[in-house]
Amino acid sequence: MPAAVRAEESEADDGARGQIVVTASKLDMIGVAATASEGSITRQEIEQRPAYRVGQYLESIPGLSVTSHSGEGKANQYLLRGFNLDHGTDFATWIDGMPVNQRTHAHGQGYTDVNFLLPEMIGGIDYTKGAYFASEGDFAAVGSAHLRLRDTMPLTLGLGAGTVGDRRVFAGGSTDLTGGSRLLAAAEHFRLNGPWDNPDRLRRFNAVLRWSTGTQASGASITAMAYDGSWNATTDQPLRAVQAGLIGRFGSLDPSDGGKASRYSLSFRLARKLGECDLEMSAYGVRQHMTLWSNFTHYLDNPVRGDQRAQNDARWIGGGGATLRVPFTAFGASHTLTFGTQVRADVIDVDLASTEQRVPFSVDRDNRVDELSVSAYMEHRAQWTPWLRTVIGLRGDHFRITDRDRLLDMVGREDATLAQPKASVVLAPWQHTEFYLSAGRGFHSNDARAGLIEDEQGQASYVRPPLLVRSSSYEVGVRSNVIPRLTLTATAFRMDFDSELTYSADAGQTEAGRPSRRRGVEFTAQYRPAPWLEINGNLAFSHARYTDGPLATRFIEDAPGFIGSAGILVDGFGPWSGSLVWRKLGAHPLVEDNSVRSPGYSQVNLALARQLGSHLTLRAEVFNLLGSKDNAADYYYRSRLNGEGAQGAEDLHFHPLEPRSLRVTLSAAF
C-alpha cells in the first residue's frame, strides 16, 4: 500500500487508534508522501460532504469528478487527469483490502460499482495518482483509492427523506466483546425515484457485519458484506427527440431500460509486529451478479424490435495478498524494504442478448472466462539525510486467461507478463516544504474476450490486442506547509498509454483503441483559519491527445481539459456543521476532430447539520443549489428514432443533471 495508508495511524477512530484529534479534511503528508499528488482523506470530510450518490464521496479526492449517465443502480462514471475513466477503467478502487474493479465485465473493463458501500462505514480514503507505487497494479495507472472501514460506531439510527422520492432507513452500531475485540453491524434500505418522467424506482439493501481486534498496525478483522439492488434507468437520450417533443428533458424513449445487481463478500485482514518488522495479510471472496438493460441506439440495428440489449455478468472473485516491511539502518541512513505479493482469480460467466422490453429474443455473445493474476513487488525507501529520501520499486504481474466462446464453440488462451519499474526522489531543502520527482510504468488489463473474432466467411480465429497495456507516468511537484494552517501543492504530470480503452455499445464491451498522451498541472490548497473552519480548492488542467493519425483527428473523446472544485467545511461551530461544495467539469471534445464539444457542467451542493441535544442530529442536504440546467454527461453518436431513415442520424445524446432537490435526515446516536 502507498505511504498514505500507513499515515492514517495518526487519525483517531472512535478512540481505537489513539487520542490524536484530526481537525482537517486531509492528513499532513510532509515527511511521508512519495509524490505531491498522493494523500489521505479523513472521516471528517466524509461526514460533512454532501453526496447525492455514494460514489460522490470519492470526489473528496482532488481532481476527480464522479457523475452518472444511466440510472442510480449502475456504476458511476469517473473522470480524472484528462481521462474519461468510464465506469472505473484505470482507477483502482479497494474497500477494506478487496478490489472493486471487475475484469472482463459485461459493461466495461474495470467496472467499479460502489453501491454496496454504506457511507457511515467509511473511515477514510487513501489515494494515489500515477504509476509510481509498487503495491498498485491493474487499473491503477491513472489513480487509486483505498477506502478504510470503521471498526467502531455508536449505536446509530437514521431516517431520511427527500424531494425526489428518496427514502432511507439506517441502523448500526458496535459492541465490545471479550478479549478486547469488537463486533460492528450496520444495514440500510434505500429507495429513490429521482426527477425522471420514468421513475428510477431504485430499491437497495446493504448490510455489514464486522469483527475486529487490536489496531490498524497490529490487529485483525473479518468483514461480511451483502448488497441487493434493482432500478429503472433513464440513459443518455438524443437531443432531437426532446426538440421534436417526443420526450421531455427528463424523459426516456425506452422506459424498460434498467438493471439489477447483487454482491456478497467475505474478507479477512491481519497485521502483526514481527520484532521490528510489520506483516500484513489479507484474503477475500466475492460473489456478484449484474444485469443491465440498455437501449442507446433505439432502432438503428433492429428497426422492428429496437436495439435494447441485456448485459449479464455473474462471477466469483477470490484472492489476497501479503506484505512484509523490514526497517534497518545502513550507511548512516534509515531504510525500509517492502516485499509484497498479490493473487486474484475471476471465474466469469458473461453474455450479451438482444431484448425487447427486457424479454430476450436472441443471444449475441456467451462466454465463460477464467482469469488469474499473480504479482510480486519490492520497494526500497531510504531517508539518506534530513533533506533527501528516495523510493525505488519494482513490480511484476503475470496474467493467464482462458476464454470459452459458447456460441462459436471455441477456446482462446493467453499468458502475459509485465515488469514495471518505479522511482521517486523527495527533496526537503527547508522546513515544511518538499519537492518531488517521480517516474514509473503501469498498466491495465484488456478484456479477455477481445480477441475472439469471426471473418466474412464465418470462420472464427483468436487474434487480440496485448492483454496487458503499458503506460508510463512522469511527475514533478511541490508540497508546502510553510504558511501556518495553509497546505499548498502543485503538480505537473505526463502520462502515456499504449492504447486507450473505449466502450463500444455495438460490441457490448470495452475495446482497445489508439495510443494517447496526457499532460497537465494540478493545484490544491487547504486553509484552516480556525479549528472549526476549513477552506479548500482544487484546480486540474490537462491536455489530452492521441499520438497517432492525422493531427486533426487526435482529440480524445470525452477527455475533460479542466476539473475544479472549491469548498467550505464547518465542523464543531457550536452545534453546527456542514459544507458548501462547488464542482466544475470543463468543456471537452465529443468527436476525434473536435468539431462537436460538450460545455461540461457546474454544480453547487450544500450540507448543513445541527445537533439537537446530546443524541439527535438534524441534517439537510441541498443538491444543485443554484438550479443548474447543465448535463451530467453527453456523447455524440449515431442512433435511429422510430420512423427515421435506415441510417438514422448522428446526434448529441445527453443525461441532464438532477434539478435542485432537498434531502433531510434525522439521526440518533447513543
XYZ file of C-alpha atoms in Angstrom:
670
model
C 0.000 0.000 0.000
C 1.164 3.589 -0.520
C 2.611 5.611 2.325
C -0.708 7.400 2.743
C -2.279 4.225 4.066
C 0.244 3.962 6.871
C -0.071 7.692 7.603
C -3.659 7.207 8.758
C -2.414 5.854 12.087
C -2.401 9.474 13.284
C -6.170 9.665 12.878
C -8.328 8.564 15.765
C -11.095 6.060 15.048
C -13.533 6.440 17.930
C -10.615 6.082 20.309
C -9.423 2.776 18.829
C -6.233 4.215 17.327
C -5.140 6.786 19.858
C -6.163 10.133 21.248
C -4.871 12.435 18.491
C -7.726 14.511 17.111
C -7.601 15.325 13.419
C -9.238 18.640 12.568
C -8.676 18.682 8.818
C -10.191 17.039 5.763
C -6.796 15.686 4.657
C -3.788 14.487 6.629
C -0.431 16.262 6.559
C 1.778 14.226 4.199
C 5.038 16.138 4.716
C 7.749 13.617 5.521
C 5.583 10.669 4.404
C 4.476 11.064 0.779
C 6.413 9.873 -2.259
C 4.640 12.297 -4.623
C 2.833 15.626 -4.423
C -0.397 14.051 -5.691
C -0.951 11.305 -3.101
C -2.921 11.943 0.040
C -5.149 10.701 2.836
C -8.687 11.936 3.498
C -10.131 11.850 6.987
C -13.586 10.768 8.069
C -14.364 14.376 8.934
C -14.738 15.325 5.275
C -16.740 12.183 4.501
C -19.203 13.016 7.270
C -19.684 16.652 6.202
C -19.627 16.278 2.387
C -22.999 16.473 0.567
C -23.384 13.421 -1.689
C -26.385 12.642 -3.897
C -24.946 9.153 -4.564
C -22.435 7.110 -2.591
C -19.801 7.278 -5.354
C -19.554 11.043 -4.910
C -17.694 10.600 -1.627
C -14.743 9.780 -3.880
C -14.911 13.374 -5.153
C -13.053 14.327 -1.993
C -10.007 13.158 -3.990
C -8.628 16.335 -5.635
C -9.266 16.454 -9.372
C -11.688 13.505 -9.505
C -15.179 14.004 -10.930
C -17.909 11.392 -10.341
C -21.108 11.566 -12.359
C -23.858 9.355 -13.771
C -25.429 8.868 -17.167
C -27.659 5.811 -16.814
C -29.536 5.029 -13.620
C -28.548 5.218 -9.965
C -28.013 1.478 -9.510
C -25.324 1.353 -12.171
C -21.648 2.109 -11.542
C -20.803 5.801 -11.730
C -18.684 7.480 -14.385
C -15.243 8.691 -13.258
C -13.049 11.426 -14.760
C -9.504 12.304 -13.656
C -6.394 13.939 -15.186
C -7.939 14.316 -18.619
C -9.191 10.730 -18.679
C -12.778 9.661 -19.089
C -12.341 6.563 -16.945
C -15.791 5.292 -17.961
C -17.039 3.141 -15.072
C -13.641 2.721 -13.427
C -11.061 1.881 -16.078
C -7.535 2.917 -14.945
C -8.737 3.975 -11.486
C -8.248 1.130 -8.991
C -10.664 1.150 -6.066
C -10.237 -1.012 -2.963
C -12.505 -1.349 0.064
C -11.027 -2.971 3.152
C -8.425 -4.752 1.040
C -10.925 -6.013 -1.580
C -10.635 -4.892 -5.224
C -13.817 -3.346 -6.610
C -12.788 -3.081 -10.295
C -14.049 -6.011 -12.360
C -12.076 -7.550 -15.194
C -13.762 -8.700 -18.416
C -17.033 -7.183 -17.283
C -20.228 -7.215 -19.338
C -20.426 -3.418 -19.389
C -16.793 -2.330 -19.420
C -13.291 -3.261 -18.377
C -12.607 -2.190 -14.792
C -16.306 -1.717 -13.932
C -16.428 -0.174 -10.425
C -19.765 -0.345 -8.624
C -19.619 1.023 -5.039
C -23.354 0.907 -4.380
C -22.711 -1.830 -1.808
C -20.880 0.663 0.429
C -22.516 2.257 3.479
C -21.285 5.879 3.868
C -21.326 5.547 7.657
C -18.742 2.749 7.364
C -16.093 4.848 5.590
C -13.218 5.562 7.975
C -11.104 7.433 5.422
C -9.665 7.295 1.903
C -6.021 6.948 0.881
C -5.390 7.870 -2.742
C -2.604 7.906 -5.315
C -2.210 9.255 -8.828
C 0.193 7.920 -11.425
C 2.117 4.647 -11.709
C 4.726 5.330 -9.001
C 3.718 2.831 -6.315
C 4.909 -0.776 -6.404
C 1.871 -2.005 -4.465
C -0.553 -0.666 -7.103
C -1.224 -2.909 -10.105
C -4.066 -3.459 -12.563
C -6.221 -0.371 -13.297
C -4.114 1.913 -11.034
C -2.117 3.631 -13.783
C -4.118 6.877 -13.538
C -5.017 6.641 -9.861
C -6.200 4.529 -6.958
C -8.390 4.852 -3.881
C -8.197 2.654 -0.783
C -11.267 3.068 1.415
C -10.836 2.118 5.065
C -13.742 0.748 7.078
C -14.516 1.741 10.647
C -14.078 -0.724 13.493
C -16.378 1.023 15.953
C -19.603 3.019 15.732
C -22.016 4.304 18.382
C -25.495 2.842 18.255
C -26.980 4.925 15.415
C -30.469 5.107 13.942
C -31.257 7.293 10.930
C -34.325 8.237 8.890
C -34.007 10.237 5.684
C -36.391 11.590 3.061
C -36.066 13.857 0.024
C -37.982 15.775 -2.592
C -37.189 13.386 -5.469
C -38.763 10.349 -3.893
C -35.744 9.278 -1.831
C -36.278 7.399 1.432
C -33.599 5.844 3.645
C -33.562 3.859 6.866
C -30.214 3.125 8.558
C -29.260 1.297 11.733
C -25.794 0.432 13.002
C -23.567 0.143 16.000
C -20.734 -1.759 17.628
C -20.205 -3.526 20.931
C -17.111 -4.627 22.826
C -16.530 -8.355 23.177
C -14.279 -10.312 25.471
C -10.541 -10.179 24.843
C -10.619 -6.616 23.517
C -12.372 -7.474 20.249
C -15.345 -5.628 18.774
C -18.396 -6.503 16.695
C -19.991 -3.940 14.382
C -23.241 -4.383 12.467
C -24.958 -1.931 10.109
C -27.683 -2.005 7.461
C -29.671 0.317 5.223
C -32.723 0.247 2.989
C -32.743 2.982 0.342
C -35.386 3.971 -2.210
C -35.142 6.633 -4.911
C -37.352 7.693 -7.810
C -35.371 10.720 -8.971
C -36.686 13.539 -11.156
C -37.215 11.320 -14.205
C -40.506 11.026 -16.101
C -39.949 7.276 -15.822
C -39.081 6.946 -12.099
C -35.859 5.133 -11.229
C -37.666 3.008 -8.641
C -34.259 2.222 -7.146
C -34.510 -0.298 -4.326
C -31.258 -1.020 -2.479
C -30.448 -3.070 0.604
C -26.989 -3.116 2.233
C -25.711 -4.879 5.331
C -22.307 -5.225 7.029
C -21.102 -7.422 9.878
C -17.523 -6.776 11.028
C -15.418 -8.333 13.782
C -12.135 -6.649 14.682
C -9.463 -6.652 17.328
C -6.386 -4.544 18.011
C -5.400 -1.613 15.813
C -4.688 -0.980 12.149
C -0.986 -1.586 12.786
C -1.422 -4.688 14.927
C -4.793 -6.351 14.752
C -7.214 -8.378 12.698
C -10.664 -8.081 11.148
C -13.251 -10.243 9.401
C -15.938 -8.465 7.377
C -19.075 -9.793 5.698
C -20.988 -7.529 3.304
C -24.243 -8.016 1.401
C -25.931 -5.886 -1.273
C -29.009 -6.267 -3.453
C -30.465 -3.642 -5.782
C -32.815 -3.093 -8.716
C -33.712 0.006 -10.717
C -35.072 1.634 -13.865
C -32.676 3.756 -15.900
C -33.001 6.913 -17.951
C -29.955 6.621 -20.191
C -28.494 9.416 -22.321
C -31.232 10.489 -24.765
C -30.965 12.013 -28.281
C -31.362 15.781 -28.279
C -33.538 15.725 -31.402
C -36.128 13.586 -29.558
C -36.529 16.369 -26.973
C -36.565 19.097 -29.621
C -39.285 17.228 -31.545
C -41.407 16.900 -28.392
C -41.230 13.090 -28.313
C -39.943 13.194 -24.722
C -39.234 15.867 -22.138
C -35.796 16.801 -20.830
C -36.130 14.117 -18.120
C -37.856 11.597 -20.357
C -36.844 8.261 -21.883
C -37.515 6.690 -25.268
C -37.316 3.209 -23.727
C -38.753 3.143 -20.179
C -37.886 -0.567 -19.866
C -34.154 0.221 -19.512
C -32.777 -0.608 -16.077
C -30.867 -3.177 -14.117
C -30.397 -5.382 -11.085
C -27.289 -6.300 -9.126
C -26.152 -8.180 -6.055
C -22.851 -8.592 -4.229
C -21.852 -10.791 -1.286
C -18.353 -10.778 0.145
C -16.234 -12.063 2.999
C -12.823 -10.557 3.719
C -10.055 -11.030 6.263
C -7.164 -8.806 7.279
C -4.292 -9.459 9.698
C -1.495 -7.083 10.799
C 1.270 -8.170 13.142
C 4.571 -6.907 14.522
C 7.399 -9.402 13.995
C 10.129 -7.808 16.047
C 10.934 -4.616 14.161
C 9.121 -5.831 11.042
C 5.477 -5.308 10.002
C 3.474 -8.116 8.411
C 0.099 -7.626 6.707
C -2.024 -10.388 5.191
C -5.434 -10.271 3.539
C -7.885 -12.586 1.802
C -11.287 -12.086 0.199
C -14.047 -13.879 -1.628
C -16.789 -12.149 -3.631
C -19.903 -13.378 -5.431
C -21.514 -10.873 -7.830
C -24.396 -10.765 -10.295
C -25.476 -7.950 -12.593
C -27.904 -7.470 -15.476
C -28.193 -4.206 -17.405
C -30.920 -3.491 -19.957
C -29.871 -0.551 -22.157
C -31.085 0.891 -25.453
C -28.711 3.582 -26.679
C -29.224 3.462 -30.467
C -33.004 2.762 -30.306
C -33.968 1.425 -33.808
C -30.656 1.665 -35.662
C -29.799 -2.056 -35.725
C -33.273 -3.548 -35.419
C -35.968 -1.257 -36.878
C -38.774 -3.573 -35.700
C -37.965 -4.681 -32.170
C -35.469 -1.991 -31.175
C -31.846 -2.124 -30.025
C -32.227 -2.856 -26.333
C -29.606 -5.280 -25.066
C -29.174 -7.182 -21.846
C -25.654 -7.446 -20.469
C -25.430 -10.283 -17.959
C -22.458 -10.798 -15.671
C -22.071 -13.405 -12.907
C -18.729 -14.088 -11.253
C -16.743 -15.443 -8.354
C -13.706 -13.444 -7.266
C -11.132 -14.754 -4.835
C -7.716 -13.582 -3.821
C -5.476 -11.992 -1.263
C -2.055 -10.633 -0.551
C 0.801 -10.362 1.903
C 3.211 -7.521 2.675
C 6.338 -7.564 4.833
C 8.110 -4.316 5.792
C 11.660 -4.608 7.085
C 13.271 -1.477 8.586
C 17.039 -1.275 9.073
C 19.891 1.202 9.308
C 22.854 1.242 6.923
C 25.383 3.779 5.662
C 24.140 6.278 8.230
C 20.600 6.252 6.795
C 17.293 4.644 7.762
C 15.810 2.215 5.241
C 12.637 0.195 4.789
C 12.410 -2.770 2.437
C 8.905 -3.871 1.487
C 8.167 -7.240 -0.090
C 4.666 -7.979 -1.316
C 2.622 -10.422 -3.309
C -0.958 -10.381 -4.620
C -3.105 -13.050 -6.256
C -6.579 -12.812 -7.784
C -8.801 -15.282 -9.638
C -12.016 -14.426 -11.506
C -14.449 -17.071 -12.748
C -16.833 -15.195 -15.043
C -19.999 -16.018 -16.968
C -20.785 -13.089 -19.259
C -23.222 -12.768 -22.132
C -24.948 -10.219 -24.345
C -28.552 -10.675 -25.508
C -30.919 -8.681 -27.708
C -34.111 -7.897 -25.813
C -37.443 -6.131 -26.209
C -38.987 -4.736 -23.024
C -36.364 -6.799 -21.122
C -37.504 -10.042 -22.831
C -34.618 -11.722 -24.743
C -35.141 -12.869 -28.342
C -31.525 -13.687 -29.321
C -28.164 -14.293 -27.663
C -25.354 -12.385 -29.358
C -22.393 -13.363 -27.145
C -21.910 -16.008 -24.468
C -18.545 -16.516 -22.778
C -17.051 -18.321 -19.823
C -13.795 -16.657 -18.777
C -11.251 -17.825 -16.210
C -8.745 -15.116 -15.335
C -5.824 -15.487 -12.937
C -3.223 -12.897 -11.982
C -0.197 -13.236 -9.712
C 2.059 -10.322 -8.805
C 5.129 -9.678 -6.709
C 6.747 -6.384 -5.829
C 9.605 -4.906 -3.877
C 10.084 -1.342 -2.696
C 13.023 0.377 -1.028
C 12.531 3.611 0.945
C 15.537 5.441 2.347
C 15.951 8.638 4.364
C 19.515 9.485 3.335
C 19.662 12.892 5.004
C 17.081 15.155 6.687
C 16.523 16.752 3.262
C 16.721 13.729 0.915
C 14.744 10.495 0.674
C 14.191 8.064 -2.188
C 11.590 5.456 -3.089
C 12.538 2.791 -5.637
C 10.216 -0.060 -6.590
C 9.843 -2.939 -8.999
C 6.632 -4.826 -9.708
C 5.927 -7.858 -11.856
C 2.489 -9.102 -12.938
C 1.618 -12.353 -14.664
C -1.846 -12.990 -16.168
C -3.339 -16.206 -17.502
C -6.734 -16.229 -19.214
C -8.991 -18.857 -20.745
C -11.935 -17.651 -22.839
C -14.584 -20.164 -23.881
C -16.937 -18.781 -26.513
C -20.057 -20.897 -26.172
C -21.670 -19.632 -29.384
C -18.636 -20.251 -31.610
C -17.565 -23.330 -29.623
C -14.008 -22.036 -29.439
C -11.452 -21.634 -26.681
C -8.737 -18.970 -26.518
C -5.862 -18.999 -24.023
C -3.132 -16.495 -23.312
C -0.400 -15.700 -20.803
C 1.240 -12.306 -20.377
C 3.869 -10.881 -18.036
C 4.876 -7.268 -17.455
C 7.633 -5.699 -15.327
C 7.122 -2.168 -14.001
C 9.973 -0.116 -12.512
C 9.071 2.915 -10.367
C 11.089 5.604 -8.588
C 10.656 8.855 -6.653
C 13.117 11.371 -5.241
C 11.982 13.742 -2.485
C 13.932 16.880 -1.552
C 13.247 18.972 1.561
C 15.589 21.985 1.263
C 13.817 23.802 4.088
C 11.316 23.018 6.809
C 7.657 22.363 5.894
C 8.353 22.145 2.119
C 9.110 19.166 -0.130
C 9.844 18.764 -3.845
C 9.062 15.516 -5.659
C 10.332 13.921 -8.855
C 8.683 10.630 -9.900
C 8.623 8.236 -12.849
C 7.047 4.830 -13.294
C 5.446 2.279 -15.547
C 1.940 0.904 -15.002
C -0.690 -0.998 -16.960
C -4.268 -2.072 -17.343
C -5.521 -5.448 -18.468
C -7.705 -5.772 -21.543
C -10.975 -7.648 -21.811
C -10.219 -11.365 -22.136
C -12.869 -11.660 -24.889
C -11.301 -9.002 -27.089
C -9.506 -11.377 -29.454
C -12.148 -13.926 -30.479
C -13.343 -12.713 -33.890
C -15.219 -14.027 -36.935
C -14.283 -13.248 -40.548
C -16.616 -12.645 -43.510
C -16.828 -16.385 -44.229
C -17.880 -17.092 -40.656
C -14.531 -18.637 -39.722
C -13.505 -17.836 -36.154
C -9.971 -17.076 -35.046
C -8.274 -15.787 -31.929
C -6.420 -12.533 -32.552
C -6.177 -9.926 -29.824
C -4.516 -6.687 -28.834
C -1.982 -7.027 -25.989
C -3.543 -8.481 -22.858
C -1.559 -6.058 -20.678
C -1.360 -2.471 -21.937
C 1.635 -0.478 -20.744
C 1.577 3.091 -19.509
C 4.335 5.477 -18.470
C 3.989 8.309 -15.963
C 6.226 11.259 -15.108
C 5.564 13.848 -12.431
C 7.178 16.767 -10.623
C 5.563 18.512 -7.699
C 5.864 20.547 -4.530
C 4.042 20.445 -1.203
C 4.358 23.201 1.403
C 3.057 23.967 4.893
C 5.410 26.904 5.385
C 2.472 29.272 5.985
C 0.742 28.274 9.239
C -2.582 26.441 8.756
C -2.172 26.506 4.955
C -1.169 23.495 2.808
C -0.364 24.051 -0.864
C 0.538 21.506 -3.535
C 1.354 21.882 -7.215
C 1.970 19.036 -9.656
C 2.918 18.768 -13.317
C 2.484 15.379 -14.992
C 2.698 13.450 -18.242
C 1.050 10.085 -18.878
C 1.433 7.895 -21.984
C -0.695 4.852 -22.805
C -0.028 2.280 -25.497
C -3.790 2.224 -26.149
C -6.951 3.815 -24.808
C -9.824 1.711 -23.551
C -13.096 2.826 -25.134
C -16.568 1.390 -24.761
C -18.361 0.045 -27.836
C -22.140 -0.129 -27.486
C -22.329 -2.377 -30.558
C -19.873 -4.944 -29.161
C -21.213 -4.661 -25.635
C -17.750 -4.435 -24.112
C -14.676 -2.256 -23.767
C -12.282 -2.282 -26.714
C -8.621 -1.368 -27.068
C -8.086 1.826 -29.049
C -5.388 4.267 -30.100
C -2.242 5.276 -28.163
C -2.537 8.501 -26.183
C -0.742 11.120 -24.111
C -1.858 13.475 -21.346
C -0.023 16.464 -19.973
C -1.302 18.646 -17.205
C -0.935 20.572 -13.974
C -2.830 20.386 -10.696
C -3.071 22.847 -7.808
C -4.602 22.181 -4.387
C -4.972 24.347 -1.292
C -6.278 23.670 2.211
C -6.564 26.530 4.713
C -7.836 26.360 8.285
C -8.188 29.897 9.713
C -9.973 28.449 12.754
C -10.200 24.952 14.293
C -13.819 24.670 13.145
C -13.403 26.119 9.642
C -11.622 24.891 6.506
C -11.471 26.420 3.026
C -10.147 24.204 0.229
C -9.789 24.266 -3.522
C -8.523 22.083 -6.372
C -7.779 23.078 -9.968
C -6.695 20.485 -12.547
C -5.815 21.336 -16.172
C -4.963 18.706 -18.782
C -4.173 18.356 -22.476
C -5.224 15.011 -23.969
C -4.355 13.784 -27.464
C -3.993 10.571 -29.411
C -0.413 10.120 -30.576
C -1.159 8.526 -33.974
C -3.141 9.509 -37.050
C -3.603 12.944 -38.662
C -3.226 15.918 -36.335
C -6.822 16.992 -36.994
C -8.201 13.708 -35.596
C -6.114 13.388 -32.419
C -8.633 14.821 -29.965
C -9.676 12.250 -27.369
C -13.423 11.947 -26.974
C -14.881 12.841 -23.563
C -11.468 13.886 -22.170
C -12.039 16.993 -19.992
C -9.476 19.786 -20.107
C -10.423 21.117 -16.677
C -11.799 19.749 -13.411
C -12.157 22.084 -10.456
C -13.693 22.243 -7.016
C -13.828 24.539 -4.019
C -15.428 24.114 -0.655
C -16.043 25.439 2.828
C -16.072 22.874 5.633
C -17.518 23.691 9.061
C -17.234 21.261 11.960
C -17.665 21.998 15.662
C -19.005 25.556 15.362
C -21.130 25.078 18.444
C -23.880 22.624 17.440
C -23.425 23.412 13.725
C -21.531 21.574 10.997
C -21.702 21.192 7.227
C -20.110 22.138 3.943
C -20.663 24.075 0.734
C -19.040 22.481 -2.337
C -18.662 23.759 -5.908
C -17.740 21.295 -8.678
C -16.856 22.034 -12.288
C -16.226 19.688 -15.208
C -14.762 21.654 -18.094
C -15.532 21.618 -21.813
C -14.308 18.628 -23.829
C -14.467 17.171 -27.345
C -17.115 14.602 -28.208
C -15.546 13.508 -31.508
C -11.933 12.990 -32.503
C -11.769 16.042 -34.810
C -13.148 18.366 -32.075
C -15.985 19.520 -34.322
C -18.554 18.745 -31.611
C -17.878 19.720 -27.996
C -19.560 19.443 -24.651
C -19.634 22.561 -22.430
C -19.280 20.387 -19.311
C -21.196 21.199 -16.172
C -21.071 23.173 -12.941
C -22.857 22.389 -9.700
C -23.067 23.630 -6.099
C -24.148 21.336 -3.248
C -24.825 22.231 0.381
C -24.961 20.231 3.613
C -25.994 21.728 6.953
C -26.379 19.845 10.235
C -27.344 20.821 13.782
C -27.117 18.805 16.948
C -30.375 18.683 18.869
C -29.248 17.817 22.350
C -26.691 15.145 23.138
C -28.097 12.384 20.905
C -30.072 13.805 17.973
C -28.752 15.421 14.779
C -30.836 17.019 12.047
C -29.098 17.262 8.659
C -30.278 18.900 5.438
C -28.613 18.495 2.040
C -29.446 20.631 -0.990
C -28.207 19.283 -4.307
C -27.759 21.559 -7.326
C -28.345 24.537 -5.066
C -28.243 27.096 -7.904
C -30.545 25.105 -10.192
C -28.017 24.428 -12.963
C -29.547 23.067 -16.162
C -26.265 21.604 -17.420
C -25.849 17.992 -18.489
C -24.171 15.453 -16.220
C -22.919 13.596 -19.303
C -23.220 13.940 -23.060
C -21.991 11.951 -26.057
C -22.147 12.174 -29.842
C -23.049 9.044 -31.802
C -25.499 7.637 -34.333
C -28.984 6.476 -33.365
C -32.304 5.984 -35.135
C -35.709 7.096 -33.933
C -38.852 5.273 -34.976
C -39.792 6.467 -38.464
C -36.362 7.847 -39.430
C -34.335 6.618 -42.403
C -32.331 3.405 -42.185
C -29.088 5.263 -41.437
C -30.563 7.195 -38.533
C -28.677 10.350 -37.563
C -25.613 11.391 -35.608
C -26.722 13.493 -32.695
C -25.886 14.752 -29.238
C -27.123 12.323 -26.581
C -27.349 13.740 -23.063
C -28.196 12.920 -19.453
C -29.196 16.054 -17.504
C -28.041 16.996 -14.048
C -30.671 16.352 -11.423
C -32.604 19.569 -10.657
C -32.470 21.270 -7.263
C -33.560 18.820 -4.561
C -33.598 18.545 -0.774
C -32.796 15.578 1.460
C -33.390 15.697 5.238
C -32.031 13.136 7.705
C -32.753 12.771 11.408
C -30.282 10.533 13.223
C -29.836 9.456 16.808
C -26.528 8.229 18.259
C -26.130 6.676 21.701
